[in-house]
Tab-separated table of C-alpha atoms in Angstrom:
chain	number	residue	atom	x	y	z
A	1	MET	CA	15.118	-63.676	-14.854
A	2	THR	CA	17.211	-60.554	-14.382
A	3	THR	CA	20.218	-59.536	-16.531
A	4	ILE	CA	22.870	-57.045	-15.357
A	5	ILE	CA	24.783	-55.042	-18.003
A	6	THR	CA	27.446	-52.610	-16.741
A	7	GLY	CA	25.471	-51.761	-13.652
A	8	ILE	CA	22.080	-51.462	-15.360
A	9	VAL	CA	19.439	-53.949	-14.313
A	10	LEU	CA	17.225	-55.103	-17.206
A	11	GLU	CA	14.008	-56.792	-16.179
A	12	GLN	CA	12.760	-59.567	-18.432
A	13	GLU	CA	9.159	-60.180	-19.479
A	14	LEU	CA	7.794	-56.926	-18.116
A	15	PRO	CA	4.012	-56.533	-18.190
A	16	ILE	CA	2.544	-54.544	-21.086
A	17	PHE	CA	0.880	-51.268	-20.152
A	18	GLU	CA	-2.696	-50.812	-21.283
A	19	SER	CA	-3.549	-47.155	-21.770
A	20	VAL	CA	-6.550	-45.324	-23.159
A	21	PHE	CA	-6.227	-41.882	-24.686
A	22	SER	CA	-8.447	-39.619	-26.712
A	23	VAL	CA	-8.009	-36.400	-28.652
A	24	ASP	CA	-10.352	-33.424	-28.817
A	25	CYS	CA	-10.103	-30.675	-31.419
A	26	VAL	CA	-11.065	-27.035	-30.902
A	27	ILE	CA	-11.252	-25.352	-34.319
A	28	PHE	CA	-11.954	-21.620	-34.512
A	29	GLY	CA	-13.221	-19.816	-37.585
A	30	PHE	CA	-14.211	-16.213	-38.301
A	31	GLU	CA	-16.912	-15.019	-40.667
A	32	GLU	CA	-18.935	-11.825	-41.067
A	33	GLY	CA	-17.637	-10.398	-37.807
A	34	VAL	CA	-18.447	-13.514	-35.764
A	35	LEU	CA	-15.925	-15.826	-34.090
A	36	LYS	CA	-17.111	-19.434	-34.335
A	37	VAL	CA	-16.072	-22.839	-33.027
A	38	LEU	CA	-16.609	-26.193	-34.707
A	39	LEU	CA	-18.974	-28.530	-32.846
A	40	ILE	CA	-20.586	-31.890	-33.503
A	41	GLU	CA	-23.872	-33.429	-32.405
A	42	ARG	CA	-23.147	-36.848	-30.905
A	43	ASN	CA	-25.091	-39.854	-32.143
A	44	GLU	CA	-24.003	-42.426	-29.530
A	45	PRO	CA	-23.989	-42.710	-25.741
A	46	PRO	CA	-22.760	-41.433	-23.438
A	47	PHE	CA	-24.138	-37.927	-24.019
A	48	LYS	CA	-26.128	-38.978	-27.077
A	49	ASP	CA	-27.682	-35.933	-28.812
A	50	TRP	CA	-25.368	-33.564	-26.930
A	51	TRP	CA	-23.158	-31.004	-28.588
A	52	ALA	CA	-19.459	-31.672	-28.228
A	53	LEU	CA	-16.037	-30.968	-29.644
A	54	PRO	CA	-14.817	-33.298	-32.413
A	55	GLY	CA	-12.978	-35.984	-30.474
A	56	TYR	CA	-12.608	-39.730	-30.012
A	57	LEU	CA	-10.288	-42.523	-28.922
A	58	VAL	CA	-6.752	-42.971	-30.213
A	59	GLU	CA	-6.158	-46.351	-31.849
A	60	PRO	CA	-3.611	-48.652	-30.101
A	61	ASN	CA	-1.066	-48.424	-32.926
A	62	GLU	CA	-1.679	-44.783	-33.790
A	63	GLY	CA	0.245	-41.634	-32.918
A	64	ILE	CA	-1.537	-38.798	-31.118
A	65	ASP	CA	-1.070	-36.264	-33.945
A	66	GLU	CA	-2.152	-38.824	-36.528
A	67	ALA	CA	-5.275	-39.582	-34.499
A	68	ALA	CA	-6.221	-35.913	-34.285
A	69	GLN	CA	-6.116	-35.529	-38.074
A	70	ARG	CA	-8.027	-38.787	-38.639
A	71	ILE	CA	-10.774	-37.978	-36.152
A	72	LEU	CA	-11.196	-34.414	-37.378
A	73	PHE	CA	-11.577	-35.651	-40.960
A	74	LYS	CA	-14.046	-38.451	-40.080
A	75	PHE	CA	-16.169	-36.213	-37.869
A	76	THR	CA	-16.173	-33.033	-39.975
A	77	GLY	CA	-14.648	-33.673	-43.399
A	78	LEU	CA	-11.821	-31.220	-42.764
A	79	LYS	CA	-8.295	-32.361	-43.561
A	80	ASP	CA	-4.743	-31.042	-43.651
A	81	ILE	CA	-5.484	-28.587	-40.837
A	82	PHE	CA	-2.486	-27.387	-38.849
A	83	LEU	CA	-3.267	-28.458	-35.282
A	84	GLU	CA	-1.335	-27.355	-32.229
A	85	GLN	CA	-1.427	-29.205	-28.930
A	86	LEU	CA	-3.145	-27.154	-26.262
A	87	TYR	CA	-3.318	-29.074	-23.001
A	88	THR	CA	-3.789	-32.518	-21.482
A	89	PHE	CA	-6.941	-33.136	-19.464
A	90	GLY	CA	-6.755	-36.032	-17.042
A	91	ASP	CA	-9.308	-35.654	-14.255
A	92	VAL	CA	-10.153	-39.124	-12.967
A	93	ASP	CA	-13.903	-38.691	-13.407
A	94	ARG	CA	-13.949	-36.829	-16.731
A	95	HIS	CA	-15.479	-39.849	-18.537
A	96	PRO	CA	-18.301	-42.024	-17.128
A	97	GLN	CA	-16.718	-45.258	-18.430
A	98	GLY	CA	-13.464	-44.885	-16.536
A	99	ARG	CA	-10.122	-43.121	-16.579
A	100	LEU	CA	-9.615	-41.470	-19.971
A	101	ILE	CA	-6.895	-38.920	-20.617
A	102	THR	CA	-7.451	-36.574	-23.551
A	103	ILE	CA	-5.014	-34.393	-25.461
A	104	ALA	CA	-6.679	-31.242	-26.731
A	105	TYR	CA	-5.650	-29.579	-29.986
A	106	TYR	CA	-6.645	-26.206	-31.355
A	107	ALA	CA	-6.496	-24.502	-34.730
A	108	MET	CA	-7.593	-21.292	-36.403
A	109	MET	CA	-8.749	-21.353	-40.009
A	110	ARG	CA	-10.205	-19.050	-42.623
A	111	LEU	CA	-13.771	-19.903	-43.498
A	112	ASN	CA	-13.915	-17.775	-46.648
A	113	GLY	CA	-17.558	-18.671	-47.105
A	114	LYS	CA	-16.719	-22.379	-47.317
A	115	LYS	CA	-18.536	-23.835	-44.357
A	116	ASP	CA	-19.635	-27.191	-45.761
A	117	LEU	CA	-18.859	-29.962	-43.306
A	118	LYS	CA	-19.179	-33.609	-44.301
A	119	PRO	CA	-18.916	-36.120	-41.451
A	120	SER	CA	-18.315	-39.705	-42.548
A	121	SER	CA	-18.839	-41.353	-39.165
A	122	ALA	CA	-22.097	-42.750	-37.787
A	123	PHE	CA	-20.921	-41.422	-34.433
A	124	VAL	CA	-21.781	-37.893	-35.589
A	125	LYS	CA	-25.274	-36.624	-36.472
A	126	LYS	CA	-23.902	-33.393	-37.869
A	127	ALA	CA	-21.007	-30.965	-37.615
A	128	PHE	CA	-21.571	-27.227	-37.593
A	129	TRP	CA	-20.003	-23.843	-36.862
A	130	CYS	CA	-21.358	-22.318	-33.659
A	131	PRO	CA	-20.766	-18.689	-32.590
A	132	VAL	CA	-18.612	-18.752	-29.469
A	133	SER	CA	-21.186	-16.545	-27.753
A	134	ASP	CA	-23.848	-19.247	-28.252
A	135	VAL	CA	-21.922	-22.328	-27.121
A	136	PRO	CA	-24.129	-24.315	-24.693
A	137	GLN	CA	-23.069	-26.787	-22.024
A	138	LEU	CA	-21.037	-29.429	-23.855
A	139	ALA	CA	-20.595	-33.157	-23.282
A	140	PHE	CA	-17.976	-34.491	-20.849
A	141	ASP	CA	-15.564	-31.683	-19.861
A	142	HIS	CA	-15.631	-30.161	-23.346
A	143	THR	CA	-16.886	-26.840	-22.001
A	144	GLN	CA	-13.712	-26.595	-19.929
A	145	ILE	CA	-11.582	-27.551	-22.941
A	146	PHE	CA	-13.333	-24.976	-25.135
A	147	GLU	CA	-12.934	-22.223	-22.537
A	148	LYS	CA	-9.249	-22.998	-22.050
A	149	SER	CA	-8.734	-22.845	-25.815
A	150	LEU	CA	-10.501	-19.491	-25.996
A	151	GLN	CA	-8.305	-18.167	-23.195
A	152	LYS	CA	-5.288	-19.436	-25.113
A	153	ILE	CA	-6.037	-17.502	-28.306
A	154	ARG	CA	-6.976	-14.402	-26.305
A	155	ARG	CA	-3.533	-14.430	-24.719
A	156	LYS	CA	-1.731	-15.387	-27.903
A	157	ILE	CA	-3.373	-12.690	-30.032
A	158	SER	CA	-1.655	-10.065	-27.860
A	159	TYR	CA	1.855	-11.138	-28.884
A	160	SER	CA	1.489	-13.222	-32.065
A	161	PRO	CA	-0.022	-12.511	-35.529
A	162	ILE	CA	-2.459	-15.433	-35.265
A	163	ALA	CA	-5.393	-13.135	-36.086
A	164	PHE	CA	-4.330	-13.069	-39.720
A	165	GLU	CA	-4.904	-16.817	-39.943
A	166	LEU	CA	-8.642	-16.132	-39.648
A	167	LEU	CA	-8.847	-13.301	-42.190
A	168	PRO	CA	-8.910	-13.510	-45.987
A	169	GLU	CA	-5.697	-12.664	-47.827
A	170	LYS	CA	-6.841	-9.064	-48.254
A	171	PHE	CA	-8.837	-7.255	-45.595
A	172	THR	CA	-9.808	-3.805	-44.352
A	173	LEU	CA	-8.676	-2.308	-41.065
A	174	THR	CA	-12.286	-2.466	-39.907
A	175	GLN	CA	-12.368	-6.215	-40.537
A	176	LEU	CA	-9.113	-6.597	-38.627
A	177	GLN	CA	-10.445	-4.628	-35.665
A	178	ASN	CA	-13.729	-6.574	-35.708
A	179	LEU	CA	-11.734	-9.786	-35.426
A	180	TYR	CA	-9.711	-8.557	-32.459
A	181	GLU	CA	-12.885	-7.390	-30.740
A	182	ALA	CA	-14.594	-10.743	-31.394
A	183	ILE	CA	-11.706	-12.707	-29.909
A	184	LEU	CA	-11.064	-10.390	-26.962
A	185	ASN	CA	-14.800	-9.842	-26.382
A	186	LYS	CA	-14.406	-6.115	-25.858
A	187	LYS	CA	-14.530	-2.877	-27.818
A	188	LEU	CA	-11.266	-1.269	-28.900
A	189	ASP	CA	-10.597	2.374	-29.615
A	190	LYS	CA	-10.635	2.735	-33.406
A	191	ARG	CA	-8.009	5.457	-33.664
A	192	ASN	CA	-5.515	3.821	-31.306
A	193	PHE	CA	-5.989	0.403	-32.876
A	194	ARG	CA	-5.358	1.592	-36.425
A	195	LYS	CA	-2.404	3.749	-35.440
A	196	LYS	CA	-0.732	0.883	-33.615
A	197	MET	CA	-1.324	-1.660	-36.382
A	198	LEU	CA	0.004	0.645	-39.089
A	199	ASN	CA	3.020	1.688	-36.998
A	200	TYR	CA	4.189	-1.919	-36.800
A	201	GLY	CA	4.978	-1.775	-40.506
A	202	ILE	CA	3.719	-5.287	-41.197
A	203	LEU	CA	0.567	-4.338	-43.117
A	204	LYS	CA	0.951	-3.692	-46.819
A	205	GLU	CA	-1.669	-1.340	-48.287
A	206	LEU	CA	-2.959	-2.625	-51.611
A	207	ASN	CA	-3.904	-0.481	-54.580
A	208	GLU	CA	-7.452	-1.723	-54.225
A	209	LYS	CA	-10.600	-0.650	-52.393
A	210	GLN	CA	-13.946	-2.168	-51.534
A	211	GLN	CA	-16.441	-2.391	-54.379
A	212	GLY	CA	-20.211	-2.048	-54.368
A	213	VAL	CA	-20.584	-0.582	-50.870
A	214	SER	CA	-22.990	2.218	-49.952
A	215	TYR	CA	-20.456	3.879	-47.668
A	216	ARG	CA	-16.986	5.256	-48.277
A	217	ALA	CA	-14.915	2.434	-49.721
A	218	ALA	CA	-12.056	1.326	-47.476
A	219	ALA	CA	-8.603	0.322	-48.647
A	220	TYR	CA	-7.521	-3.304	-48.548
A	221	TYR	CA	-4.418	-4.441	-46.716
A	222	LYS	CA	-2.332	-7.591	-46.684
A	223	PHE	CA	-0.282	-9.087	-43.866
A	224	ASP	CA	3.403	-9.057	-44.803
A	225	ARG	CA	4.627	-12.198	-43.072
A	226	ARG	CA	8.122	-11.942	-44.520
A	227	LYS	CA	8.532	-8.448	-43.118
A	228	TYR	CA	7.095	-9.556	-39.796
A	229	ASN	CA	9.627	-12.385	-39.528
A	230	LYS	CA	12.437	-9.984	-40.440
A	231	LEU	CA	11.469	-7.201	-38.036
A	232	PHE	CA	10.381	-9.176	-35.016
A	233	GLN	CA	12.660	-11.883	-33.705
A	234	LYS	CA	10.836	-12.003	-30.392
A	235	GLU	CA	7.317	-11.591	-29.109
A	236	LEU	CA	5.529	-8.473	-30.300
A	237	SER	CA	2.935	-6.752	-28.148
A	238	PHE	CA	-0.027	-6.258	-30.464
A	239	MET	CA	-2.437	-5.086	-27.827
A	240	LYS	CA	-2.272	-3.305	-24.494
A	241	GLU	CA	-4.868	-2.159	-22.035
A	242	ASP	CA	-4.648	1.420	-23.260
A	243	ASP	CA	-6.179	0.284	-26.576
A	244	ALA	CA	-9.463	-0.669	-24.937
A	245	GLY	CA	-12.425	1.605	-25.445
A	246	HIS	CA	-14.151	3.087	-22.457
């Protein structure tokens, strides 16, 4: 039966779509000069015993964002993490059991020495922080998802203050430079880097220095987000090619 309302044709008893989606989470952390990504060891086929990104199927009556938070918590124990959608991966053969579209999320978080991960799903043998330089071939197309996420933060760090999301509240300029070098995977000229960062006027020097170090104690700084938001209403170029060391 077909009903016509002011020129609009409404079909009755339309078939219900059946769709299958998954979410995959790429979580970056930084500790002791090393950029890391959160991985799991799978405990079920396909790809049993493989390393992978935390990810699984979205429930039929569940929103995508809600699923990402649920899966991340069940697989790692992490919760209330701000996740941003990265990209949708939909290659026909990306999953051996059939067509499965996945929405990838990414996040950057401070580790602050708190690395304990507590999976509560039998699907996961363990969850762990892996240095990005040591990431092996991952299950499914997770290597591609990881690499695209890494490219994303490398681009974003050049115009957005996302680096400060990985640092403790107070940090030295050396720690800040080490983070940029870890993400960009290249050495930066120390003098140019510090001059540029200080000239932006968004770092507040604290009346505090490192304690218990054998070398000259460095001053601590803090990112002034309020000043950043006030000064920069558009994208800010944090890094240019002339900052790279040779």
